[in-house]
Tab-separated table of C-alpha atoms in Angstrom:
chain	number	residue	atom	x	y	z
A	2	UNK	CA	57.267	22.257	-4.477
A	3	UNK	CA	55.304	23.675	-1.562
A	4	UNK	CA	56.338	27.222	-0.679
A	5	UNK	CA	55.034	29.279	2.203
A	6	UNK	CA	56.530	32.684	2.841
A	7	UNK	CA	56.130	34.910	5.861
A	8	UNK	CA	54.625	37.665	3.755
A	9	UNK	CA	51.868	35.539	2.221
A	10	UNK	CA	50.067	33.587	4.926
A	11	UNK	CA	49.799	33.542	8.685
A	12	UNK	CA	50.066	30.187	10.484
A	13	UNK	CA	46.688	28.674	11.341
A	14	UNK	CA	45.898	27.966	14.962
A	15	UNK	CA	47.901	30.928	16.210
A	16	UNK	CA	46.800	32.856	19.268
A	17	UNK	CA	46.614	36.668	19.312
A	18	UNK	CA	50.054	38.225	19.007
A	19	UNK	CA	51.942	38.093	22.276
A	20	UNK	CA	52.693	40.969	24.584
A	21	UNK	CA	54.753	40.813	27.729
A	22	UNK	CA	53.482	42.036	31.095
A	23	UNK	CA	52.867	45.752	31.128
A	24	UNK	CA	52.038	45.804	27.410
A	25	UNK	CA	55.614	45.597	26.143
A	26	UNK	CA	55.907	44.608	22.503
A	27	UNK	CA	56.888	40.979	22.068
A	28	UNK	CA	59.889	40.242	19.820
A	29	UNK	CA	58.677	39.374	16.326
A	30	UNK	CA	60.034	36.649	14.040
A	31	UNK	CA	59.293	36.334	10.320
A	32	UNK	CA	59.234	32.852	8.818
A	33	UNK	CA	59.871	31.548	5.294
A	34	UNK	CA	59.159	27.824	4.814
A	35	UNK	CA	60.226	26.046	1.631
A	36	UNK	CA	60.223	22.409	0.547
A	37	UNK	CA	58.286	19.230	1.173
A	38	UNK	CA	55.700	18.366	3.865
A	39	UNK	CA	58.489	16.997	6.095
A	40	UNK	CA	60.157	20.401	6.032
A	41	UNK	CA	56.768	22.015	6.675
A	42	UNK	CA	56.377	19.975	9.868
A	43	UNK	CA	59.866	21.113	10.929
A	44	UNK	CA	58.671	24.693	10.394
A	45	UNK	CA	55.529	24.047	12.424
A	46	UNK	CA	57.607	22.735	15.313
A	47	UNK	CA	59.864	25.791	15.263
A	48	UNK	CA	56.936	28.211	15.042
A	49	UNK	CA	55.188	26.357	17.868
A	50	UNK	CA	58.266	26.724	20.070
A	51	UNK	CA	58.613	30.396	19.170
A	52	UNK	CA	55.034	31.091	20.220
A	53	UNK	CA	55.434	28.967	23.364
A	54	UNK	CA	58.297	31.220	24.406
A	55	UNK	CA	56.395	34.439	23.793
A	56	UNK	CA	57.654	35.435	20.351
A	57	UNK	CA	55.144	36.907	17.925
A	58	UNK	CA	55.096	35.753	14.295
A	59	UNK	CA	55.350	38.577	11.783
A	60	UNK	CA	53.549	38.277	8.421
A	61	UNK	CA	55.957	40.782	6.820
A	62	UNK	CA	59.688	41.299	6.581
A	63	UNK	CA	59.582	44.893	7.793
A	64	UNK	CA	57.530	43.941	10.839
A	65	UNK	CA	60.020	41.290	11.943
A	66	UNK	CA	62.997	41.689	14.224
A	67	UNK	CA	64.647	38.766	12.438
A	68	UNK	CA	63.666	36.136	9.861
A	69	UNK	CA	64.057	32.350	9.881
A	70	UNK	CA	64.317	30.654	6.456
A	71	UNK	CA	63.690	26.892	6.301
A	72	UNK	CA	65.396	25.706	3.115
A	73	UNK	CA	65.156	22.812	0.662
A	74	UNK	CA	68.159	21.261	-1.068
A	75	UNK	CA	66.668	18.275	-2.883
A	76	UNK	CA	67.224	19.354	-6.519
A	77	UNK	CA	69.066	22.218	-8.178
A	78	UNK	CA	65.900	24.260	-8.651
A	79	UNK	CA	65.145	23.947	-4.932
A	80	UNK	CA	68.698	25.016	-4.052
A	81	UNK	CA	68.361	28.098	-6.255
A	82	UNK	CA	64.964	28.938	-4.765
A	83	UNK	CA	66.333	28.598	-1.233
A	84	UNK	CA	69.354	30.793	-1.935
A	85	UNK	CA	67.067	33.393	-3.524
A	86	UNK	CA	64.752	33.305	-0.499
A	87	UNK	CA	67.713	33.854	1.852
A	88	UNK	CA	68.925	36.755	-0.273
A	89	UNK	CA	65.472	38.304	-0.332
A	90	UNK	CA	65.163	38.035	3.455
A	91	UNK	CA	68.596	39.626	3.903
A	92	UNK	CA	67.709	42.476	1.557
A	93	UNK	CA	64.302	43.096	3.113
A	94	UNK	CA	65.189	42.547	6.769
A	95	UNK	CA	68.913	42.032	7.254
A	96	UNK	CA	68.836	39.557	10.164
A	97	UNK	CA	68.414	35.981	8.944
A	98	UNK	CA	68.767	32.523	10.513
A	99	UNK	CA	68.872	29.615	8.038
A	100	UNK	CA	67.733	26.051	8.759
A	101	UNK	CA	66.664	23.000	6.750
A	102	UNK	CA	68.173	20.520	4.326
A	103	UNK	CA	70.333	23.011	2.433
A	104	UNK	CA	71.815	24.109	5.738
A	105	UNK	CA	73.332	20.641	6.165
A	106	UNK	CA	75.318	20.945	2.951
A	107	UNK	CA	79.038	21.283	3.701
A	108	UNK	CA	78.094	21.863	7.360
A	109	UNK	CA	76.634	25.260	6.492
A	110	UNK	CA	79.598	26.475	4.435
A	111	UNK	CA	77.634	26.217	1.182
A	112	UNK	CA	75.152	28.838	2.387
A	113	UNK	CA	77.759	31.031	4.068
A	114	UNK	CA	79.822	31.154	0.862
A	115	UNK	CA	76.838	32.709	-0.929
A	116	UNK	CA	75.358	34.680	1.977
A	117	UNK	CA	78.133	35.323	4.530
A	118	UNK	CA	76.002	37.745	6.569
A	119	UNK	CA	73.453	35.190	7.804
A	120	UNK	CA	73.339	35.000	11.597
A	121	UNK	CA	73.346	31.199	11.896
A	122	UNK	CA	72.943	28.039	9.801
A	123	UNK	CA	71.532	24.678	10.963
A	124	UNK	CA	70.492	21.458	9.270
A	125	UNK	CA	66.961	19.936	9.189
A	126	UNK	CA	64.798	18.965	12.213
A	127	UNK	CA	66.900	21.268	14.404
A	128	UNK	CA	64.349	23.117	16.521
A	129	UNK	CA	66.683	23.370	19.529
A	130	UNK	CA	69.544	24.795	17.449
A	131	UNK	CA	67.265	27.314	15.750
A	132	UNK	CA	65.855	28.449	19.083
A	133	UNK	CA	69.370	28.829	20.516
A	134	UNK	CA	70.252	31.090	17.586
A	135	UNK	CA	67.065	33.097	18.054
A	136	UNK	CA	67.857	33.528	21.758
A	137	UNK	CA	71.345	34.822	20.918
A	138	UNK	CA	70.180	37.424	18.435
A	139	UNK	CA	66.680	38.229	19.728
A	140	UNK	CA	66.289	37.547	23.454
A	141	UNK	CA	62.758	36.693	24.506
A	142	UNK	CA	60.615	38.716	26.887
A	143	UNK	CA	59.318	37.028	30.006
A	144	UNK	CA	55.518	36.850	30.296
A	145	UNK	CA	54.443	33.886	32.448
A	146	UNK	CA	50.746	34.779	32.270
A	147	UNK	CA	50.327	34.571	28.497
A	148	UNK	CA	48.580	31.521	27.095
A	149	UNK	CA	50.300	31.485	23.757
A	150	UNK	CA	50.011	28.091	22.105
A	151	UNK	CA	46.984	25.886	21.392
A	152	UNK	CA	47.372	22.208	22.385
A	153	UNK	CA	47.855	21.076	18.768
A	154	UNK	CA	50.733	23.509	18.212
A	155	UNK	CA	51.059	26.099	15.475
A	156	UNK	CA	50.224	24.785	12.006
A	157	UNK	CA	51.102	26.368	8.664
A	158	UNK	CA	48.444	24.356	6.849
A	159	UNK	CA	44.743	25.314	6.807
A	160	UNK	CA	43.026	24.452	10.055
A	161	UNK	CA	41.119	21.450	8.648
A	162	UNK	CA	44.095	19.292	7.617
A	163	UNK	CA	47.539	18.619	9.046
A	164	UNK	CA	50.643	16.581	8.290
A	165	UNK	CA	51.611	13.951	10.851
A	166	UNK	CA	55.311	13.097	10.587
A	167	UNK	CA	56.055	9.654	12.028
A	168	UNK	CA	59.810	9.412	11.474
A	169	UNK	CA	62.927	11.229	10.352
A	170	UNK	CA	65.594	10.129	7.904
A	171	UNK	CA	65.827	7.163	5.550
A	172	UNK	CA	67.738	3.888	5.302
A	173	UNK	CA	67.586	3.744	1.501
A	174	UNK	CA	70.539	4.914	-0.564
A	175	UNK	CA	68.896	5.775	-3.876
A	176	UNK	CA	71.490	6.962	-6.396
A	177	UNK	CA	69.559	10.145	-7.267
A	178	UNK	CA	68.855	11.236	-3.677
A	179	UNK	CA	70.902	12.972	-0.986
A	180	UNK	CA	68.219	13.078	1.707
A	181	UNK	CA	69.950	10.443	3.924
A	182	UNK	CA	73.063	12.620	3.984
A	183	UNK	CA	70.917	15.575	5.060
A	184	UNK	CA	68.403	13.968	7.424
A	185	UNK	CA	70.343	10.878	8.468
A	186	UNK	CA	69.167	7.266	8.850
A	187	UNK	CA	65.637	6.281	9.802
A	188	UNK	CA	64.580	7.366	13.307
A	189	UNK	CA	60.991	6.398	14.153
A	190	UNK	CA	59.025	8.473	16.635
A	191	UNK	CA	57.565	6.553	19.599
A	192	UNK	CA	54.117	5.318	18.619
A	193	UNK	CA	52.502	6.775	21.737
A	194	UNK	CA	53.952	10.187	20.908
A	195	UNK	CA	52.606	10.011	17.349
A	196	UNK	CA	49.133	8.992	18.483
A	197	UNK	CA	49.076	11.682	21.172
A	198	UNK	CA	49.820	14.307	18.528
A	199	UNK	CA	47.125	12.862	16.269
A	200	UNK	CA	44.600	13.005	19.110
A	201	UNK	CA	45.429	16.655	19.823
A	202	UNK	CA	45.044	17.557	16.163
A	203	UNK	CA	41.687	15.813	15.825
A	204	UNK	CA	40.456	17.355	19.075
A	205	UNK	CA	41.344	20.780	17.664
A	206	UNK	CA	39.079	20.205	14.673
A	207	UNK	CA	41.470	18.801	12.064
A	208	UNK	CA	39.433	16.773	9.551
A	209	UNK	CA	42.278	15.077	7.684
A	210	UNK	CA	45.614	13.681	8.882
A	211	UNK	CA	48.269	13.153	6.207
A	212	UNK	CA	50.845	10.633	7.435
A	213	UNK	CA	54.311	11.479	6.116
A	214	UNK	CA	57.940	10.390	6.430
A	215	UNK	CA	60.726	9.453	4.031
A	216	UNK	CA	59.560	5.809	4.103
A	217	UNK	CA	56.260	5.259	5.895
A	218	UNK	CA	56.350	1.488	5.338
A	219	UNK	CA	59.635	1.245	7.273
A	220	UNK	CA	58.185	2.824	10.412
A	221	UNK	CA	59.624	0.993	13.415
A	222	UNK	CA	62.363	-0.922	11.558
A	223	UNK	CA	65.087	1.020	13.371
A	224	UNK	CA	63.718	0.019	16.797
A	225	UNK	CA	62.914	-3.569	15.749
A	226	UNK	CA	59.180	-2.829	16.026
A	227	UNK	CA	59.513	-2.502	19.787
A	228	UNK	CA	56.372	-2.350	21.863
A	229	UNK	CA	55.201	1.091	22.878
A	230	UNK	CA	52.121	2.137	24.801
A	231	UNK	CA	49.016	4.115	23.991
A	232	UNK	CA	46.327	4.790	26.588
A	233	UNK	CA	47.785	2.092	28.801
A	234	UNK	CA	47.794	-0.713	26.232
A	235	UNK	CA	50.818	-2.132	24.392
A	236	UNK	CA	51.191	-1.351	20.700
A	237	UNK	CA	53.999	-2.291	18.331
A	238	UNK	CA	55.939	0.479	16.627
A	239	UNK	CA	54.929	-0.664	13.147
A	240	UNK	CA	53.066	0.873	10.228
A	241	UNK	CA	50.129	-1.539	10.282
A	242	UNK	CA	49.459	-1.073	14.007
A	243	UNK	CA	49.841	2.690	13.662
A	244	UNK	CA	47.470	2.787	10.696
A	245	UNK	CA	44.899	0.730	12.616
A	246	UNK	CA	45.076	3.001	15.652
A	247	UNK	CA	44.799	6.137	13.510
A	248	UNK	CA	41.871	4.585	11.623
A	249	UNK	CA	39.947	3.961	14.858
A	250	UNK	CA	40.769	7.424	16.177
A	251	UNK	CA	39.652	9.108	12.949
A	252	UNK	CA	36.431	7.094	12.647
A	253	UNK	CA	35.456	8.190	16.164
A	254	UNK	CA	35.595	11.813	14.998
A	255	UNK	CA	34.468	11.356	11.389
A	256	UNK	CA	37.893	12.411	10.068
A	257	UNK	CA	40.188	11.094	7.331
A	258	UNK	CA	43.675	9.546	7.467
A	259	UNK	CA	45.812	9.398	4.317
A	260	UNK	CA	49.109	7.492	3.890
A	261	UNK	CA	51.991	9.023	1.929
A	262	UNK	CA	55.486	7.787	0.938
A	263	UNK	CA	54.530	4.112	1.195
A	264	UNK	CA	56.994	1.581	-0.229
A	265	UNK	CA	55.347	-1.623	-1.566
A	266	UNK	CA	56.535	-3.963	1.182
A	267	UNK	CA	54.429	-7.113	1.844
A	268	UNK	CA	52.920	-5.792	5.085
A	269	UNK	CA	51.257	-2.958	3.148
A	270	UNK	CA	48.690	-5.598	2.163
A	271	UNK	CA	47.566	-5.704	5.803
A	272	UNK	CA	47.074	-1.932	5.890
A	273	UNK	CA	44.887	-2.078	2.789
A	274	UNK	CA	42.600	-4.501	4.588
A	275	UNK	CA	41.999	-1.870	7.262
A	276	UNK	CA	40.965	0.927	4.910
A	277	UNK	CA	37.458	2.337	5.205
A	278	UNK	CA	34.806	1.108	2.786
A	279	UNK	CA	32.972	4.422	3.034
A	280	UNK	CA	34.911	7.707	3.378
A	281	UNK	CA	31.702	9.338	4.638
A	282	UNK	CA	32.218	7.502	7.936
A	283	UNK	CA	35.854	8.602	8.282
A	284	UNK	CA	38.927	6.479	8.858
A	285	UNK	CA	41.914	5.272	6.841
A	286	UNK	CA	41.267	6.210	3.223
A	287	UNK	CA	41.657	3.759	0.312
A	288	UNK	CA	44.603	5.785	-1.015
A	289	UNK	CA	48.315	5.024	-1.273
A	290	UNK	CA	51.153	7.286	-2.364
A	291	UNK	CA	53.846	4.863	-3.618
A	292	UNK	CA	57.041	6.228	-5.258
A	293	UNK	CA	57.752	3.690	-8.042
A	294	UNK	CA	60.255	5.997	-9.860
A	295	UNK	CA	60.711	3.832	-13.014
A	296	UNK	CA	59.863	0.473	-14.623
A	297	UNK	CA	62.996	-0.600	-16.497
A	298	UNK	CA	64.881	-3.205	-14.416
A	299	UNK	CA	68.255	-1.849	-15.530
A	300	UNK	CA	67.386	1.766	-14.709
A	301	UNK	CA	65.917	0.743	-11.353
A	302	UNK	CA	69.156	-1.078	-10.519
A	303	UNK	CA	71.154	2.007	-11.483
A	304	UNK	CA	68.858	4.026	-9.236
A	305	UNK	CA	69.450	1.442	-6.465
A	306	UNK	CA	65.719	0.816	-6.300
A	307	UNK	CA	63.828	-2.518	-6.228
A	308	UNK	CA	64.055	-3.810	-9.807
A	309	UNK	CA	60.964	-5.928	-10.413
A	310	UNK	CA	58.287	-4.077	-12.366
A	311	UNK	CA	56.386	-7.322	-13.079
A	312	UNK	CA	56.197	-7.995	-9.354
A	313	UNK	CA	55.020	-4.430	-8.821
A	314	UNK	CA	52.215	-4.897	-11.361
A	315	UNK	CA	51.145	-8.115	-9.646
A	316	UNK	CA	51.064	-6.319	-6.298
A	317	UNK	CA	48.943	-3.507	-7.773
A	318	UNK	CA	46.548	-6.118	-9.178
A	319	UNK	CA	46.318	-7.817	-5.774
A	320	UNK	CA	45.690	-4.522	-4.010
A	321	UNK	CA	42.901	-3.623	-6.425
A	322	UNK	CA	41.388	-7.092	-6.164
A	323	UNK	CA	41.197	-6.564	-2.402
A	324	UNK	CA	40.039	-2.950	-2.678
A	325	UNK	CA	38.598	-2.031	-6.098
A	326	UNK	CA	38.179	1.580	-4.952
A	327	UNK	CA	41.872	1.942	-4.019
A	328	UNK	CA	43.441	5.122	-5.412
A	329	UNK	CA	47.132	4.915	-6.312
A	330	UNK	CA	49.434	7.896	-6.735
A	331	UNK	CA	53.095	7.689	-7.670
A	332	UNK	CA	56.080	9.686	-8.889
A	333	UNK	CA	58.577	8.857	-11.619
A	334	UNK	CA	61.893	10.129	-12.957
A	335	UNK	CA	62.608	10.287	-16.704
A	336	UNK	CA	65.952	11.018	-18.308
A	337	UNK	CA	67.997	9.238	-15.649
A	338	UNK	CA	71.611	8.789	-16.806
A	339	UNK	CA	71.805	5.995	-19.366
A	340	UNK	CA	68.045	5.804	-19.993
A	341	UNK	CA	67.514	4.681	-23.588
A	342	UNK	CA	64.465	5.236	-25.753
A	343	UNK	CA	63.526	1.563	-25.370
A	344	UNK	CA	63.777	1.823	-21.568
A	345	UNK	CA	61.591	4.904	-21.636
A	346	UNK	CA	59.143	2.870	-23.729
A	347	UNK	CA	59.168	0.248	-20.934
A	348	UNK	CA	58.119	2.983	-18.539
A	349	UNK	CA	55.238	4.052	-20.797
A	350	UNK	CA	54.131	0.421	-21.101
A	351	UNK	CA	54.179	0.078	-17.310
A	352	UNK	CA	52.122	3.256	-16.979
A	353	UNK	CA	49.539	1.872	-19.378
A	354	UNK	CA	49.403	-1.477	-17.571
A	355	UNK	CA	49.288	-0.008	-14.052
A	356	UNK	CA	46.532	2.535	-14.788
A	357	UNK	CA	47.563	4.699	-11.839
A	358	UNK	CA	45.115	7.368	-10.709
A	359	UNK	CA	47.520	10.197	-9.862
A	360	UNK	CA	51.060	10.595	-11.163
A	361	UNK	CA	53.855	13.139	-10.950
A	362	UNK	CA	56.954	13.113	-13.127
A	363	UNK	CA	60.335	14.829	-12.871
A	364	UNK	CA	63.027	15.188	-15.485
A	365	UNK	CA	66.208	13.949	-13.844
A	366	UNK	CA	68.237	16.758	-12.317
A	367	UNK	CA	71.786	16.098	-11.088
A	368	UNK	CA	72.017	16.919	-7.399
A	369	UNK	CA	75.355	17.821	-5.888
A	370	UNK	CA	76.512	14.853	-3.835
A	371	UNK	CA	74.265	12.224	-5.470
A	372	UNK	CA	75.872	8.964	-6.595
A	373	UNK	CA	74.045	9.145	-9.938
A	374	UNK	CA	76.246	12.067	-10.988
A	375	UNK	CA	79.070	9.627	-11.663
A	376	UNK	CA	77.035	7.494	-14.080
A	377	UNK	CA	77.868	7.679	-17.787
A	378	UNK	CA	75.607	8.550	-20.738
A	379	UNK	CA	73.808	11.597	-19.394
A	380	UNK	CA	70.556	12.265	-21.240
A	381	UNK	CA	70.463	15.698	-22.972
A	382	UNK	CA	68.143	18.223	-21.340
A	383	UNK	CA	65.931	18.573	-24.409
A	384	UNK	CA	65.445	14.790	-24.568
A	385	UNK	CA	64.604	14.675	-20.835
A	386	UNK	CA	61.972	17.383	-21.237
A	387	UNK	CA	60.543	15.754	-24.362
A	388	UNK	CA	60.197	12.438	-22.514
A	389	UNK	CA	58.618	14.118	-19.511
A	390	UNK	CA	56.039	15.772	-21.781
A	391	UNK	CA	55.253	12.446	-23.485
A	392	UNK	CA	54.972	10.729	-20.121
A	393	UNK	CA	52.573	13.327	-18.725
A	394	UNK	CA	50.488	13.296	-21.909
A	395	UNK	CA	50.121	9.522	-21.609
A	396	UNK	CA	49.134	9.829	-17.950
A	397	UNK	CA	46.685	12.622	-18.742
A	398	UNK	CA	44.807	10.256	-21.042
A	399	UNK	CA	44.726	7.580	-18.337
A	400	UNK	CA	43.596	10.065	-15.699
A	401	UNK	CA	40.856	11.498	-17.940
A	402	UNK	CA	39.486	8.023	-18.649
A	403	UNK	CA	39.513	6.995	-14.989
A	404	UNK	CA	37.871	10.230	-13.837
A	405	UNK	CA	35.193	9.961	-16.541
A	406	UNK	CA	34.035	6.748	-14.858
A	407	UNK	CA	33.162	8.779	-11.760
A	408	UNK	CA	30.587	10.984	-13.519
A	409	UNK	CA	27.208	10.308	-11.932
A	410	UNK	CA	28.745	9.060	-8.679
A	411	UNK	CA	27.723	10.588	-5.343
A	412	UNK	CA	30.677	11.024	-2.990
A	413	UNK	CA	31.872	12.736	0.163
A	414	UNK	CA	34.263	15.656	-0.271
A	415	UNK	CA	36.186	17.974	2.054
A	416	UNK	CA	35.835	21.682	1.262
A	417	UNK	CA	39.176	23.511	1.023
A	418	UNK	CA	38.297	26.978	-0.299
A	419	UNK	CA	35.878	29.168	-2.263
A	420	UNK	CA	36.271	30.879	-5.619
A	421	UNK	CA	33.296	33.174	-5.870
A	422	UNK	CA	30.204	30.979	-5.666
A	423	UNK	CA	32.202	27.813	-6.381
A	424	UNK	CA	33.454	25.595	-3.568
A	425	UNK	CA	36.840	23.942	-4.156
A	426	UNK	CA	36.904	20.539	-2.503
A	427	UNK	CA	38.738	17.217	-2.531
A	428	UNK	CA	37.490	13.656	-2.560
A	429	UNK	CA	39.080	10.693	-0.820
A	430	UNK	CA	41.104	10.297	-4.041
A	431	UNK	CA	42.771	13.707	-3.719
A	432	UNK	CA	45.578	14.772	-1.395
A	433	UNK	CA	46.004	18.538	-0.937
A	434	UNK	CA	48.310	20.457	-3.295
A	435	UNK	CA	49.435	17.444	-5.362
A	436	UNK	CA	46.224	15.856	-6.676
A	437	UNK	CA	43.048	17.084	-8.330
A	438	UNK	CA	40.050	18.964	-6.984
A	439	UNK	CA	36.263	18.751	-7.063
A	440	UNK	CA	34.642	22.043	-8.093
A	441	UNK	CA	31.107	22.449	-6.728
A	442	UNK	CA	29.016	25.104	-8.460
A	443	UNK	CA	26.779	27.464	-6.465
A	444	UNK	CA	28.112	26.109	-3.177
A	445	UNK	CA	29.541	29.134	-1.381
A	446	UNK	CA	27.354	28.185	1.590
A	447	UNK	CA	29.502	25.102	2.255
A	448	UNK	CA	31.961	26.064	5.024
A	449	UNK	CA	35.677	25.590	4.467
A	450	UNK	CA	36.794	22.559	6.444
A	451	UNK	CA	33.424	20.815	6.248
A	452	UNK	CA	32.458	17.540	4.606
A	453	UNK	CA	29.747	17.555	1.968
A	454	UNK	CA	27.943	15.067	-0.228
A	455	UNK	CA	28.099	15.873	-3.934
A	456	UNK	CA	27.174	14.270	-7.247
A	457	UNK	CA	29.794	14.352	-10.000
A	458	UNK	CA	28.509	15.958	-13.210
A	459	UNK	CA	31.726	16.358	-15.229
A	460	UNK	CA	35.374	15.364	-15.488
A	461	UNK	CA	38.558	16.713	-17.071
A	462	UNK	CA	42.079	15.282	-17.190
A	463	UNK	CA	42.711	15.922	-13.505
A	464	UNK	CA	39.621	17.427	-11.836
A	465	UNK	CA	35.941	16.788	-11.306
A	466	UNK	CA	32.954	19.130	-11.335
A	467	UNK	CA	29.960	18.444	-9.120
A	468	UNK	CA	26.738	19.742	-7.635
A	469	UNK	CA	25.582	19.444	-4.044
A	470	UNK	CA	23.660	16.219	-3.536
A	471	UNK	CA	20.114	16.137	-2.305
């Protein structure tokens, strides 16, 4: 889980802290952001609006006049973390507004039962409601001469990459998930609005756009792929057209575009055909994040997921035949109610056949409100954890073998950070925070946020080591 707290990092892209006319101190808001990239974008939108209205963002609890906590409620561990974060903010500051997915639970009563002293509770993607609560409890100062917000908005990610959220909500009703009850059905953003945001981000120096949603492949389904407009020309509200437009935009600036949360619908084949053959030139990367979740047909049906693992393997084969350099990442759940040892073995066999590049795995956790809670034959916790460990060990062997094939290859990487004299970078195969890294020795001279050419000299289960090329 991604966690960003007000006391640990300042938002990137922020202007100097605001002061009203005459030097008056601007009201200061602390921010705690928990959860997935979709929640992070919600946080960015709220912080952007705060700065647009003259509020300063405090990096500490004691420097804030109030604190906003953006919560996650996806699994029990996330619920506990969110409740702890609210309690910490109340203890350290005392004035707290709560937003996010957990805020939607029981219309806010769930949070108020635990923390009755919070000032307000809203659900996710509720910038207007959060701002109304801030206005009630911390009125803004008027300073019409301050230029507070950069065109790309306030971002909580490093300045060289940014998440681009293309829709809200989800039309799926997976038995293990309660996101539709929190974020509602699919609502696609107008394609012109998405591309305008992408253009602002790239113009501000962002080198990588990470396209996110609950179901990226379904973009535009809710509006019947209606025609929108971008720079005066018509463009369908559909994933393939969006990916093509983003690809052209990124190539013009030598930047990357990466697709996340892609379901394996037939039209994904068309997007693969548009992926760049050389990441050094920028564009849509040969990378797909596809949540397969399991391989047993019976378990997939219980999950209310597509139940055709053989068809999935054929699609993976077709994708790789079209693009041999395609990198596939996925996530899986083990220990789902009723999962037998033989069905877990089916999952391991699928993993071996699919040879996925990047994989995450969760032991099933019952989430309050999920349909799966009513299923019989719950798997004991120790068995779930044992299966998760076996799954990850199997994937580690696959990952190590696939990465070993890259030793000797020269590739383009994006530098994320430095550790002493070592530059920490990512290749086109690596999304930030969830995938591996490329460690470049004696490369402190490479600026963070820059592209570099490197030659791979070593590989481990998840990461590569390299030296600067040339």
